[in-house]
Tab-separated table of N, CA and C in Angstrom:
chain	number	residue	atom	x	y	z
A	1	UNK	N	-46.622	-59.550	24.197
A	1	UNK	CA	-47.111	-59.675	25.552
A	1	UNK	C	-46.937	-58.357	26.324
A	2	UNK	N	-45.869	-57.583	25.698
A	2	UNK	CA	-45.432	-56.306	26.715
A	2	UNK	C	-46.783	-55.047	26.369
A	3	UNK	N	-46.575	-55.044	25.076
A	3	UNK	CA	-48.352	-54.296	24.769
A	3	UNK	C	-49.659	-54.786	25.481
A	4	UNK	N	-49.524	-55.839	25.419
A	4	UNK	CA	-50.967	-56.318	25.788
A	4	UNK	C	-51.633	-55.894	27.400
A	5	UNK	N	-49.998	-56.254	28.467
A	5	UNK	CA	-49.627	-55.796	29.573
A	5	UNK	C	-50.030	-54.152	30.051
A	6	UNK	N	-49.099	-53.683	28.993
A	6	UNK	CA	-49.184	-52.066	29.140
A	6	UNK	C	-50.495	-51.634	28.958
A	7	UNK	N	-51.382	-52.151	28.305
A	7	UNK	CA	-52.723	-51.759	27.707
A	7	UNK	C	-53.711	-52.262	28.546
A	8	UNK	N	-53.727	-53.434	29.343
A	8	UNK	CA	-54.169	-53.444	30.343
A	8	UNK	C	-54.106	-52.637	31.807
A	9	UNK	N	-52.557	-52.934	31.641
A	9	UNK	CA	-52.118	-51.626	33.045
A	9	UNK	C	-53.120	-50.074	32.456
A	10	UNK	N	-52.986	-49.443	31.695
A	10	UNK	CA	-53.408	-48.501	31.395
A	10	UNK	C	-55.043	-48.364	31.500
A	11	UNK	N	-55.117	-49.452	31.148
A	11	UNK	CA	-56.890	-49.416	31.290
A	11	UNK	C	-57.807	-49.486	32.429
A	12	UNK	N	-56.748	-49.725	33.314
A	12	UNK	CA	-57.062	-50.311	34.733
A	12	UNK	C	-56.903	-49.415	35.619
A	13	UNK	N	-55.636	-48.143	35.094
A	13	UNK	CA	-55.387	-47.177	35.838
A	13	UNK	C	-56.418	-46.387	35.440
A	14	UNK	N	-56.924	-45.960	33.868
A	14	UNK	CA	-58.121	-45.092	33.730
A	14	UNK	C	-59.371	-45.169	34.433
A	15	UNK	N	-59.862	-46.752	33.932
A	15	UNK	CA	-60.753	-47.292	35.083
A	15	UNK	C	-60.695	-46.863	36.324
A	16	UNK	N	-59.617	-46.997	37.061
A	16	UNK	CA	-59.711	-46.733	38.550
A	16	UNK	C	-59.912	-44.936	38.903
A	17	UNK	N	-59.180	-44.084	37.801
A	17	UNK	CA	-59.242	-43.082	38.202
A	17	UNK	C	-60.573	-42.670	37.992
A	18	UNK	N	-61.171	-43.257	37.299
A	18	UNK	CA	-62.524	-42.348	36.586
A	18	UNK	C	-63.401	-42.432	37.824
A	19	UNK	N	-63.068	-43.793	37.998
A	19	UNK	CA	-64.465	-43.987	39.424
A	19	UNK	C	-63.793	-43.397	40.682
A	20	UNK	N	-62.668	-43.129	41.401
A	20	UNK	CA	-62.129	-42.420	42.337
A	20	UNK	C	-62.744	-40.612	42.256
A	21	UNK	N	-62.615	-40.355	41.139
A	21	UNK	CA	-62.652	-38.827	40.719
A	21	UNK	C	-63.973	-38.407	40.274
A	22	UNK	N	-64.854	-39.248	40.541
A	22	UNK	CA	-66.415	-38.820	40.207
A	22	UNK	C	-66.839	-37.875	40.756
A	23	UNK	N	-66.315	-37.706	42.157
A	23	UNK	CA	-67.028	-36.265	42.618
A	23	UNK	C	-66.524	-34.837	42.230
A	24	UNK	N	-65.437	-34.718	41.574
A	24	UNK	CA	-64.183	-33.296	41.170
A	24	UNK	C	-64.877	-32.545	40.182
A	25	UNK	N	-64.601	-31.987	40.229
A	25	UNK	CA	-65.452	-30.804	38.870
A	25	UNK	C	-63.946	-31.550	37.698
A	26	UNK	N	-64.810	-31.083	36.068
A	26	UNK	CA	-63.851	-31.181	35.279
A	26	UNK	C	-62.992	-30.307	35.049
A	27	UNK	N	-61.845	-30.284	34.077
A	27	UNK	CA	-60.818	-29.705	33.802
A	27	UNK	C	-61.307	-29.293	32.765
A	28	UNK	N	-61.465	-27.554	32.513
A	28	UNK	CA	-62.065	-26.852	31.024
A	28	UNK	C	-60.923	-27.362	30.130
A	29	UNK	N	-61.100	-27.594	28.973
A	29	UNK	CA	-60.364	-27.663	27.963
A	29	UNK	C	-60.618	-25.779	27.284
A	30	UNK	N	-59.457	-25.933	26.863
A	30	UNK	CA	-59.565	-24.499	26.257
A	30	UNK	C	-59.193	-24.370	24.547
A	31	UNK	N	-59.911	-22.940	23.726
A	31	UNK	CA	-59.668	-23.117	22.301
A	31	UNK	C	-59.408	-21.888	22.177
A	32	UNK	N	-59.550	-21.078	23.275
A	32	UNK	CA	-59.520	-19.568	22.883
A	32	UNK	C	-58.198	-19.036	24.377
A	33	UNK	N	-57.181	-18.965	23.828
A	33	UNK	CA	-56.367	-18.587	24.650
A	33	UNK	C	-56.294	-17.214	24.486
A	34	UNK	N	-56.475	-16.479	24.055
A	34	UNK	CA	-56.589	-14.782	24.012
A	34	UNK	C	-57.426	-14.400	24.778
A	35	UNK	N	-59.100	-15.275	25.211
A	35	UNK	CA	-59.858	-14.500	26.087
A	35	UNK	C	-59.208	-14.769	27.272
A	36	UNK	N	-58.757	-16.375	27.401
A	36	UNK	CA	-58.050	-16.543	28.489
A	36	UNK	C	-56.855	-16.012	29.369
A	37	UNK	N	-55.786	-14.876	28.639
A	37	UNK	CA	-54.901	-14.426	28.603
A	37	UNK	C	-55.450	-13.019	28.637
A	38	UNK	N	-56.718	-12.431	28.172
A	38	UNK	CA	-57.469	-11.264	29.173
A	38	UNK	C	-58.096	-11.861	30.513
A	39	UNK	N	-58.600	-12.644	30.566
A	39	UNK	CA	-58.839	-12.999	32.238
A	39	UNK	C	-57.461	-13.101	33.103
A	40	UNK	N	-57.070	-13.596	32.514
A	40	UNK	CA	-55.492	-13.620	33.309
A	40	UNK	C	-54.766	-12.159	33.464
A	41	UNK	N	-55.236	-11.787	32.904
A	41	UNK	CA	-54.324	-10.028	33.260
A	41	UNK	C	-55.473	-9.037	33.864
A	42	UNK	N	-56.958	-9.347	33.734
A	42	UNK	CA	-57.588	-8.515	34.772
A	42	UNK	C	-57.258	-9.290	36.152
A	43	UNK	N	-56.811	-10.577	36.462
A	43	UNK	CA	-56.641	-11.180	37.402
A	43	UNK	C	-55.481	-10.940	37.862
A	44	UNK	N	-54.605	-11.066	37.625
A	44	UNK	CA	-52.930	-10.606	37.845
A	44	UNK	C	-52.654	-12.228	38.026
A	45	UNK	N	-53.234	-13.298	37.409
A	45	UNK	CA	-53.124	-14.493	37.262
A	45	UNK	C	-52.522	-15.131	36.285
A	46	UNK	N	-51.349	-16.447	36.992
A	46	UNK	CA	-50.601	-17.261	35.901
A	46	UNK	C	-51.861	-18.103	35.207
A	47	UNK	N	-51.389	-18.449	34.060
A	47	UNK	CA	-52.292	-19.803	33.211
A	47	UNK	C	-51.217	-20.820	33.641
A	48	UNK	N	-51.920	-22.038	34.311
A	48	UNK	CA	-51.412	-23.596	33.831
A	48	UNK	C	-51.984	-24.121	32.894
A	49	UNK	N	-51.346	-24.342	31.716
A	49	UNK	CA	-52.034	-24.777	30.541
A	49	UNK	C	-51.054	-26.803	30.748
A	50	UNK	N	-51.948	-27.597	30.932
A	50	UNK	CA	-51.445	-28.587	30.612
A	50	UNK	C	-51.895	-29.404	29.157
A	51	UNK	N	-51.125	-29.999	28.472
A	51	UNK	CA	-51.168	-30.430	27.340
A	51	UNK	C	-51.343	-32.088	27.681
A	52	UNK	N	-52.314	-32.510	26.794
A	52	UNK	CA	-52.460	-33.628	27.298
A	52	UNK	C	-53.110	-34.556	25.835
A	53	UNK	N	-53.416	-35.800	25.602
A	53	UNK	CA	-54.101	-36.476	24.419
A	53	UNK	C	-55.103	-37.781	25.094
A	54	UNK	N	-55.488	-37.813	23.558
A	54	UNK	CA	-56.390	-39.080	23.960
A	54	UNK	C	-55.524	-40.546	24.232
A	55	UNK	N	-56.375	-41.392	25.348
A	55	UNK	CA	-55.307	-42.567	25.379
A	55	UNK	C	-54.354	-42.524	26.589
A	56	UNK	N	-54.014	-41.207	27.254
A	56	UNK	CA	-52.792	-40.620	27.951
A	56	UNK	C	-53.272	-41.275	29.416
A	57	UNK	N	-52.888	-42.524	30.103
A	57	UNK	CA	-53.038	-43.147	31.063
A	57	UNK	C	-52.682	-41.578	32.223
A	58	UNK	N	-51.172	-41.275	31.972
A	58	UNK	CA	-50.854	-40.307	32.668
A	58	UNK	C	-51.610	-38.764	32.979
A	59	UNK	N	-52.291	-38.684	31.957
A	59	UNK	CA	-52.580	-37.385	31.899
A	59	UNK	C	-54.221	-37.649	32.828
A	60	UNK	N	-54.705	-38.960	32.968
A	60	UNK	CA	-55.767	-38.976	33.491
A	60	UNK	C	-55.465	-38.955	34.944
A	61	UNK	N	-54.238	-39.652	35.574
A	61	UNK	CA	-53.825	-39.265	36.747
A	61	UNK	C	-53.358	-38.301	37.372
A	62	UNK	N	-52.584	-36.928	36.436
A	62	UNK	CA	-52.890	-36.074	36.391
A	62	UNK	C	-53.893	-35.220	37.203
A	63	UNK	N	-54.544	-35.321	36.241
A	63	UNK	CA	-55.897	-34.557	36.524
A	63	UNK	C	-56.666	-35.188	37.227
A	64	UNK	N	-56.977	-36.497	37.975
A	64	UNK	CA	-57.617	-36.773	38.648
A	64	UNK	C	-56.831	-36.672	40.353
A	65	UNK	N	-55.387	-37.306	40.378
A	65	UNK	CA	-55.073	-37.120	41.770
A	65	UNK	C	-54.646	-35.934	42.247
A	66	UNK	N	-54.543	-34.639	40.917
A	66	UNK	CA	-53.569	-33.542	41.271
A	66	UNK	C	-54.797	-31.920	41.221
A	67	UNK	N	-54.865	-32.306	39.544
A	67	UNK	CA	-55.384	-30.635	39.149
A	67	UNK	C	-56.827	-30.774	39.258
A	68	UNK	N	-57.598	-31.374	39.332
A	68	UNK	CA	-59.065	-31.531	39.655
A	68	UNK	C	-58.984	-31.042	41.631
A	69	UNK	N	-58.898	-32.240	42.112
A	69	UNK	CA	-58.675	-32.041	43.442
A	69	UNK	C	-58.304	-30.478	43.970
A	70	UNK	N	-57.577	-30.012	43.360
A	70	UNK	CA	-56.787	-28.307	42.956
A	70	UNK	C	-57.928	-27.268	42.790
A	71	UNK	N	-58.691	-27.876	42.076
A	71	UNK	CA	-59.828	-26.683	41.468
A	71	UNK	C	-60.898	-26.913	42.665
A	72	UNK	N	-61.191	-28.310	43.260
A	72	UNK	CA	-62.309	-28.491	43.949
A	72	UNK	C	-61.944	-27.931	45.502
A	73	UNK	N	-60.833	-27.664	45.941
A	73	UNK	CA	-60.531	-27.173	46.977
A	73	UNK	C	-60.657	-25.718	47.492
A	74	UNK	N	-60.710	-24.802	45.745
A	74	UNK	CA	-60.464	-23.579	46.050
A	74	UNK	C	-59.478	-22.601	46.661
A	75	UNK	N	-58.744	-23.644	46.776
A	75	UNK	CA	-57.793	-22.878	47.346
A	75	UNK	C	-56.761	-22.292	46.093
A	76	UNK	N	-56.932	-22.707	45.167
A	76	UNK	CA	-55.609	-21.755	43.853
A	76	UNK	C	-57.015	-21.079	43.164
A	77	UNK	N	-57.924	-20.566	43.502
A	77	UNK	CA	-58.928	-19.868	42.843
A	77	UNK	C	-57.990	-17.807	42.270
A	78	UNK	N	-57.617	-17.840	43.544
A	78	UNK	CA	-57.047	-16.706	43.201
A	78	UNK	C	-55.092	-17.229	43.197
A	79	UNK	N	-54.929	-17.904	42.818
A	79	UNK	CA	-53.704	-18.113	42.712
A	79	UNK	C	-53.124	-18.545	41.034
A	80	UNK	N	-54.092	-19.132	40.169
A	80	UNK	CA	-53.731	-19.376	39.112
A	80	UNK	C	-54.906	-20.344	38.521
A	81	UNK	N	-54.868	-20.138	37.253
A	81	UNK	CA	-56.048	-20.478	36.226
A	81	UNK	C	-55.885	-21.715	35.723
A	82	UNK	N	-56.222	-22.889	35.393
A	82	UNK	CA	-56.154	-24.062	35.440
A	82	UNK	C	-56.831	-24.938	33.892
A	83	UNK	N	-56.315	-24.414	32.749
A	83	UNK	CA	-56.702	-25.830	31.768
A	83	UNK	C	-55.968	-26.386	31.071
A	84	UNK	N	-57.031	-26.711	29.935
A	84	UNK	CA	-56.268	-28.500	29.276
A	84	UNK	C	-56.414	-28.203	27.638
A	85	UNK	N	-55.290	-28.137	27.328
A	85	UNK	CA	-55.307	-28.229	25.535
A	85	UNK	C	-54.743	-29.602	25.183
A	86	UNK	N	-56.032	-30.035	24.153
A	86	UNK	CA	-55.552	-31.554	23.483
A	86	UNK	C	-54.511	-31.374	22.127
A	87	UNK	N	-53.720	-32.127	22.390
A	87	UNK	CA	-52.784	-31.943	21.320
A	87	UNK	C	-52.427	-32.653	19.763
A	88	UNK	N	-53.842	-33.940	20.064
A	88	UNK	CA	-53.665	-34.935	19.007
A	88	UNK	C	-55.281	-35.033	18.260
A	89	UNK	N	-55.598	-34.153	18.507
A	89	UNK	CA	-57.054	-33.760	17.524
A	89	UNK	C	-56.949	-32.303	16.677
A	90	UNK	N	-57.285	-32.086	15.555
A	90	UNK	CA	-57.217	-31.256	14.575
A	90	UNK	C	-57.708	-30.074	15.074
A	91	UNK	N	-57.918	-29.764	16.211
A	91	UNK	CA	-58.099	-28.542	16.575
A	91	UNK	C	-57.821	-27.453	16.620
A	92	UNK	N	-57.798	-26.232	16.170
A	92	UNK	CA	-57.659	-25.074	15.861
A	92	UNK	C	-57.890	-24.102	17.147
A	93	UNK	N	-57.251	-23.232	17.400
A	93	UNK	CA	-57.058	-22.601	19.044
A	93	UNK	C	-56.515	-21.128	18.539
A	94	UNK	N	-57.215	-20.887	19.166
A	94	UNK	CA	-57.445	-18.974	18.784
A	94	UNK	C	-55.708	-18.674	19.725
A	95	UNK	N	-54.856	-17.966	19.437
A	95	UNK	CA	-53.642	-18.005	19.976
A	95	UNK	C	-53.653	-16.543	21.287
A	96	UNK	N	-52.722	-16.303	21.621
A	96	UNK	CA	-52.615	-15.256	22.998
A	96	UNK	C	-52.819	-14.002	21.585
A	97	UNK	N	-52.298	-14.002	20.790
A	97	UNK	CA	-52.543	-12.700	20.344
A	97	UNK	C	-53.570	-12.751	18.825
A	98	UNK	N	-54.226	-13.568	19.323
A	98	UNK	CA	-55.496	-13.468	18.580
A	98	UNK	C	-55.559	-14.624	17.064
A	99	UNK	N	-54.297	-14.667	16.386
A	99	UNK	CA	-54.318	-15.360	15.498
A	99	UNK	C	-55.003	-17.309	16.221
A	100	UNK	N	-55.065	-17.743	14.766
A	100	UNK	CA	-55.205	-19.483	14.943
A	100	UNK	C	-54.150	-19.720	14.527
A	101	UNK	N	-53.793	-21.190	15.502
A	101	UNK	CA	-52.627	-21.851	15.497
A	101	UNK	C	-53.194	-23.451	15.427
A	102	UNK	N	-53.398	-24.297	15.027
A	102	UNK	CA	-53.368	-25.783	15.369
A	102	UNK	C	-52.645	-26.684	16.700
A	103	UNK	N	-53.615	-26.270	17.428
A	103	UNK	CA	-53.157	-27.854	18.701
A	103	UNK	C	-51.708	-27.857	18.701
A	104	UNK	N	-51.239	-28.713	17.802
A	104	UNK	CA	-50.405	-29.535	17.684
A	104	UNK	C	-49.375	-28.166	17.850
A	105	UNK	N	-49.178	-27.566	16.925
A	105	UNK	CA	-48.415	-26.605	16.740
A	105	UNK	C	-47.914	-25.639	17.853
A	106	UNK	N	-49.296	-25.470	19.014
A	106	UNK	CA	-49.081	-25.007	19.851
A	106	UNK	C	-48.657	-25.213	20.881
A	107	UNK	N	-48.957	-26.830	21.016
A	107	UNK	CA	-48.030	-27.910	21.836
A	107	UNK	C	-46.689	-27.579	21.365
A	108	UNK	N	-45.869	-27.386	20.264
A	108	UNK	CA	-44.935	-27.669	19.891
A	108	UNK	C	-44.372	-26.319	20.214
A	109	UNK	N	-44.624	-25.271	20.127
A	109	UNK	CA	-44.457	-23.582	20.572
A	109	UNK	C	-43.285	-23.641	22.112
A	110	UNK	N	-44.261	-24.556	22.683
A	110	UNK	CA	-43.792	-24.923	24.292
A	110	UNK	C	-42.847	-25.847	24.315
A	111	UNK	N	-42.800	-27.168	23.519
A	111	UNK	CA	-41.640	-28.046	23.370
A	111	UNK	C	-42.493	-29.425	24.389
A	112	UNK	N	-44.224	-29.066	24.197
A	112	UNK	CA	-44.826	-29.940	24.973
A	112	UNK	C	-44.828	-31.498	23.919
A	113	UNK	N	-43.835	-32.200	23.655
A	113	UNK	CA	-43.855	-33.184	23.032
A	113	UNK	C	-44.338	-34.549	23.849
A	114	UNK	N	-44.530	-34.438	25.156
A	114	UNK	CA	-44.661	-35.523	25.842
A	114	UNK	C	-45.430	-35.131	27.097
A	115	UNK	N	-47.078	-36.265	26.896
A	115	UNK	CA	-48.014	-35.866	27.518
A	115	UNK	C	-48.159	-36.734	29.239
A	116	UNK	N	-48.535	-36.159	30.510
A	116	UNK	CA	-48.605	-34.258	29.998
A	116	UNK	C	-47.662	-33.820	30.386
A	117	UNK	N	-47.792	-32.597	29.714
A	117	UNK	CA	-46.745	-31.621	30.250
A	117	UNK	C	-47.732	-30.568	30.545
A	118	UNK	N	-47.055	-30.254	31.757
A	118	UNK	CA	-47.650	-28.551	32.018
A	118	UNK	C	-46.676	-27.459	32.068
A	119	UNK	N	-47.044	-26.354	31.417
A	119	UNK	CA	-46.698	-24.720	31.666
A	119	UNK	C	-47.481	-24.046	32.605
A	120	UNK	N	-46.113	-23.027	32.511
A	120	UNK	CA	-46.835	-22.110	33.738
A	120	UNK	C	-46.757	-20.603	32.611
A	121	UNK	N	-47.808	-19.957	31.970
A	121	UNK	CA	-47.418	-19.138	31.788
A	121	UNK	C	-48.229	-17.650	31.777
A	122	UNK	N	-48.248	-16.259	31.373
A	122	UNK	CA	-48.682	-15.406	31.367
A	122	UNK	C	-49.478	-15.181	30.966
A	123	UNK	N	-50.132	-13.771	30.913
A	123	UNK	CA	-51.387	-13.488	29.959
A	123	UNK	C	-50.881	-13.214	28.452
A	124	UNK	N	-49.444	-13.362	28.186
A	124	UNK	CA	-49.144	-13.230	26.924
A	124	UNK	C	-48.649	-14.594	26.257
A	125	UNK	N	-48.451	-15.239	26.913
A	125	UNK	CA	-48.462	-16.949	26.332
A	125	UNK	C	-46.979	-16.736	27.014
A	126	UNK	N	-46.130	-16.156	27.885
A	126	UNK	CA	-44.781	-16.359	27.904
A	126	UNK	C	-44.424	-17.377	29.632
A	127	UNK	N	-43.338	-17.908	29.340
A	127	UNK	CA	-43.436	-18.621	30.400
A	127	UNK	C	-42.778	-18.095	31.411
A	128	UNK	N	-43.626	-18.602	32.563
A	128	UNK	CA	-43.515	-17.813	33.716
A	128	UNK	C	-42.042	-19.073	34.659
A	129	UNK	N	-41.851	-20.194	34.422
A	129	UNK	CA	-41.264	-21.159	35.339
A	129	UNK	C	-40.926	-22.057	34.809
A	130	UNK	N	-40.292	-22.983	34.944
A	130	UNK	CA	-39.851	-24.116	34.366
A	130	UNK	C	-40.805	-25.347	34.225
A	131	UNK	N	-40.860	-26.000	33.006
A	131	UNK	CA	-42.396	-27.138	32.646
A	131	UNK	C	-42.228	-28.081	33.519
A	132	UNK	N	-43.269	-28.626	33.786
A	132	UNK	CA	-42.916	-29.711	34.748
A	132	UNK	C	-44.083	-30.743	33.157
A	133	UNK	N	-43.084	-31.901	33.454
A	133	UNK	CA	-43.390	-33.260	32.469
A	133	UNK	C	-43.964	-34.552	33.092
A	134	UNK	N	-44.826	-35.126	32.682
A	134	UNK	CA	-44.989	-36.448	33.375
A	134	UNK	C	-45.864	-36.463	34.572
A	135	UNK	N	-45.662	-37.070	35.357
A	135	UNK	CA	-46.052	-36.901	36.664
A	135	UNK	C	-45.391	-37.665	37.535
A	136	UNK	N	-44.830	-36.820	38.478
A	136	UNK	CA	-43.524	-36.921	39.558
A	136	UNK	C	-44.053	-37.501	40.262
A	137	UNK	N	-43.030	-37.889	41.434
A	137	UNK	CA	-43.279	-39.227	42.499
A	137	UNK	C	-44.121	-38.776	43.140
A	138	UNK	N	-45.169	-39.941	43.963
A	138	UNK	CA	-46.209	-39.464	44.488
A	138	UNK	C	-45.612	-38.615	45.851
A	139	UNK	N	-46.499	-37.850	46.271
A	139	UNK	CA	-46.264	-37.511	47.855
A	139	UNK	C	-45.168	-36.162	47.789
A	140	UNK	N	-44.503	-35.768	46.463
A	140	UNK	CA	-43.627	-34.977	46.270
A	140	UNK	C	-44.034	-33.779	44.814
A	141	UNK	N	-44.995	-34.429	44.423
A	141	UNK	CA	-45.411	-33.863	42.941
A	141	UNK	C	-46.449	-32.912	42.966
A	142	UNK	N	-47.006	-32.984	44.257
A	142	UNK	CA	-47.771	-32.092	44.289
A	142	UNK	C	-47.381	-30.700	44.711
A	143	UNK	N	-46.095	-30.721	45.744
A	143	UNK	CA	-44.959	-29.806	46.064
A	143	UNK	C	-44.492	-29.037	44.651
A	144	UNK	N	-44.086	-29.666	43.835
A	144	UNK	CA	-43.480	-29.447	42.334
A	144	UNK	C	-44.437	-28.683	41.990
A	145	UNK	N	-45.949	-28.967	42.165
A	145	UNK	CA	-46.346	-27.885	41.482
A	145	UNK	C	-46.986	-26.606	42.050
A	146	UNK	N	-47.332	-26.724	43.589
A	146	UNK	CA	-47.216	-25.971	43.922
A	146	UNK	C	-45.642	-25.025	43.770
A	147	UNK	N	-44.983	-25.288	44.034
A	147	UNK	CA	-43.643	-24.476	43.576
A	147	UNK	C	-44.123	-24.034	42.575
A	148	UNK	N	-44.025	-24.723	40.992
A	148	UNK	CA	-44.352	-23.994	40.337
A	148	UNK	C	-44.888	-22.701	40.154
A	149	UNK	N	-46.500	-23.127	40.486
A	149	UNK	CA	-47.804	-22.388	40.743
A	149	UNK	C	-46.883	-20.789	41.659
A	150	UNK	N	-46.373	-20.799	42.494
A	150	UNK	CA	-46.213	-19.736	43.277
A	150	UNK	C	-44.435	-19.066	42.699
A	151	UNK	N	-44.101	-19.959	42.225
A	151	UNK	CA	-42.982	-19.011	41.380
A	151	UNK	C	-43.053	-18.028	40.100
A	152	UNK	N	-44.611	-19.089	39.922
A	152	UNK	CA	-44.894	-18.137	38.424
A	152	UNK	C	-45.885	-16.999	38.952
A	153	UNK	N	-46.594	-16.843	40.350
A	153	UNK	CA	-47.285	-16.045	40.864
A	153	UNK	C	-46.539	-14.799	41.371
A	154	UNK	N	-45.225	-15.001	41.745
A	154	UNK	CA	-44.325	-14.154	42.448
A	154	UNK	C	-43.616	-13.554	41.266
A	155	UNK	N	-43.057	-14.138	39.775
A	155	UNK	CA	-42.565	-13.411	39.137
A	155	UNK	C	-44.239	-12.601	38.351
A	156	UNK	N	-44.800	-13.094	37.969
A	156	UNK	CA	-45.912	-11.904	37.394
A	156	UNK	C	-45.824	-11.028	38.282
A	157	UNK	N	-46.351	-10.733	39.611
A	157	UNK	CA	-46.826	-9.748	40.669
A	157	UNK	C	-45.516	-9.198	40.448
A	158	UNK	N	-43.952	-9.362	40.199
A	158	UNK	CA	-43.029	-8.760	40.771
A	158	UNK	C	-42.689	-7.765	39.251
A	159	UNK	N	-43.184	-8.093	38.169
A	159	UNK	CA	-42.788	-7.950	36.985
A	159	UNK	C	-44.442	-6.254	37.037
A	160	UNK	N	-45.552	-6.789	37.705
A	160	UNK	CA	-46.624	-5.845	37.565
A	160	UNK	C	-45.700	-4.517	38.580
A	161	UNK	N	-45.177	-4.565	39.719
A	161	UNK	CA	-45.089	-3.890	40.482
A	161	UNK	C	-43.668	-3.075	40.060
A	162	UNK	N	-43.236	-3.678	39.087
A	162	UNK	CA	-42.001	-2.378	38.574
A	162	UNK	C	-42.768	-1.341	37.975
């Protein structure tokens, strides 16, 4: 009964988000983190790479009440770069320094075992701030990542300017 529950709850939360979030632009998924990690350094811009899978009730709320809304505002346009690597499809992802790595593997690089998780990190794949996991209480989580977002903005800029 507790599955059946959860699988409903879950379906109900996807449901709801999908139709709430119809108007947001999507979240790029990314395969090539090396070009991404040259845009990020002609930019003097952090990557949020969030890790996320299929199925992930959370990761759709996520991205629908947080990092969509984020991109459609414009306002982190020049503040930090914004995508989504899937972690439970056989996918192959060009790495920060050019080699292929597998999804999974690269989830695992980060210690992203539990979806989602987001990083904050550089144009060299290194992390800029501490991961934020899950998704934090409402009304406070969006704070969390702004923090984030501007701690990992202040150590790049402070790290360019030595």
């Amino acid at each position: 009964m507790k599955k059946f529950t959860y699988l409903l709850l879950s379906t109900w939360l996807l449901v709801a988000h999908v139709a709430m979030a119809g108007d947001l632009p999507q979240l790029k998924e990314t395969h090539d983190l090396y070009t991404l990690g040259e845009k990020a350094n002609k930019k003097d811009l952090p990557i949020l790479v969030m890790f996320s899978q299929t199925g992930c009730a959370y990761c759709v709320v996520l991205e629908d009440q947080y990092l969509r809304p984020m991109l459609k505002s414009g306002d982190y346009r020049d503040k930090v770069i914004i995508r989504k690597v899937k972690i439970d499809g056989f996918d192959t992802l060009r790495n920060f320094d050019g080699s292929e790595i597998e999804a999974s593997d690269f989830a695992g690089k980060y210690r992203a075992y539990v979806t989602p998780t987001m990083v904050f990190l550089d144009h060299n794949g290194n992390e800029l701030t501490s991961r934020l996991m899950g998704v934090g209480t409402e009304g406070f989580f969006a704070a969390e990542i702004d923090q984030a977002i501007d701690t990992s903005l202040n150590r790049l800029r402070s790290v360019a300017l030595k």
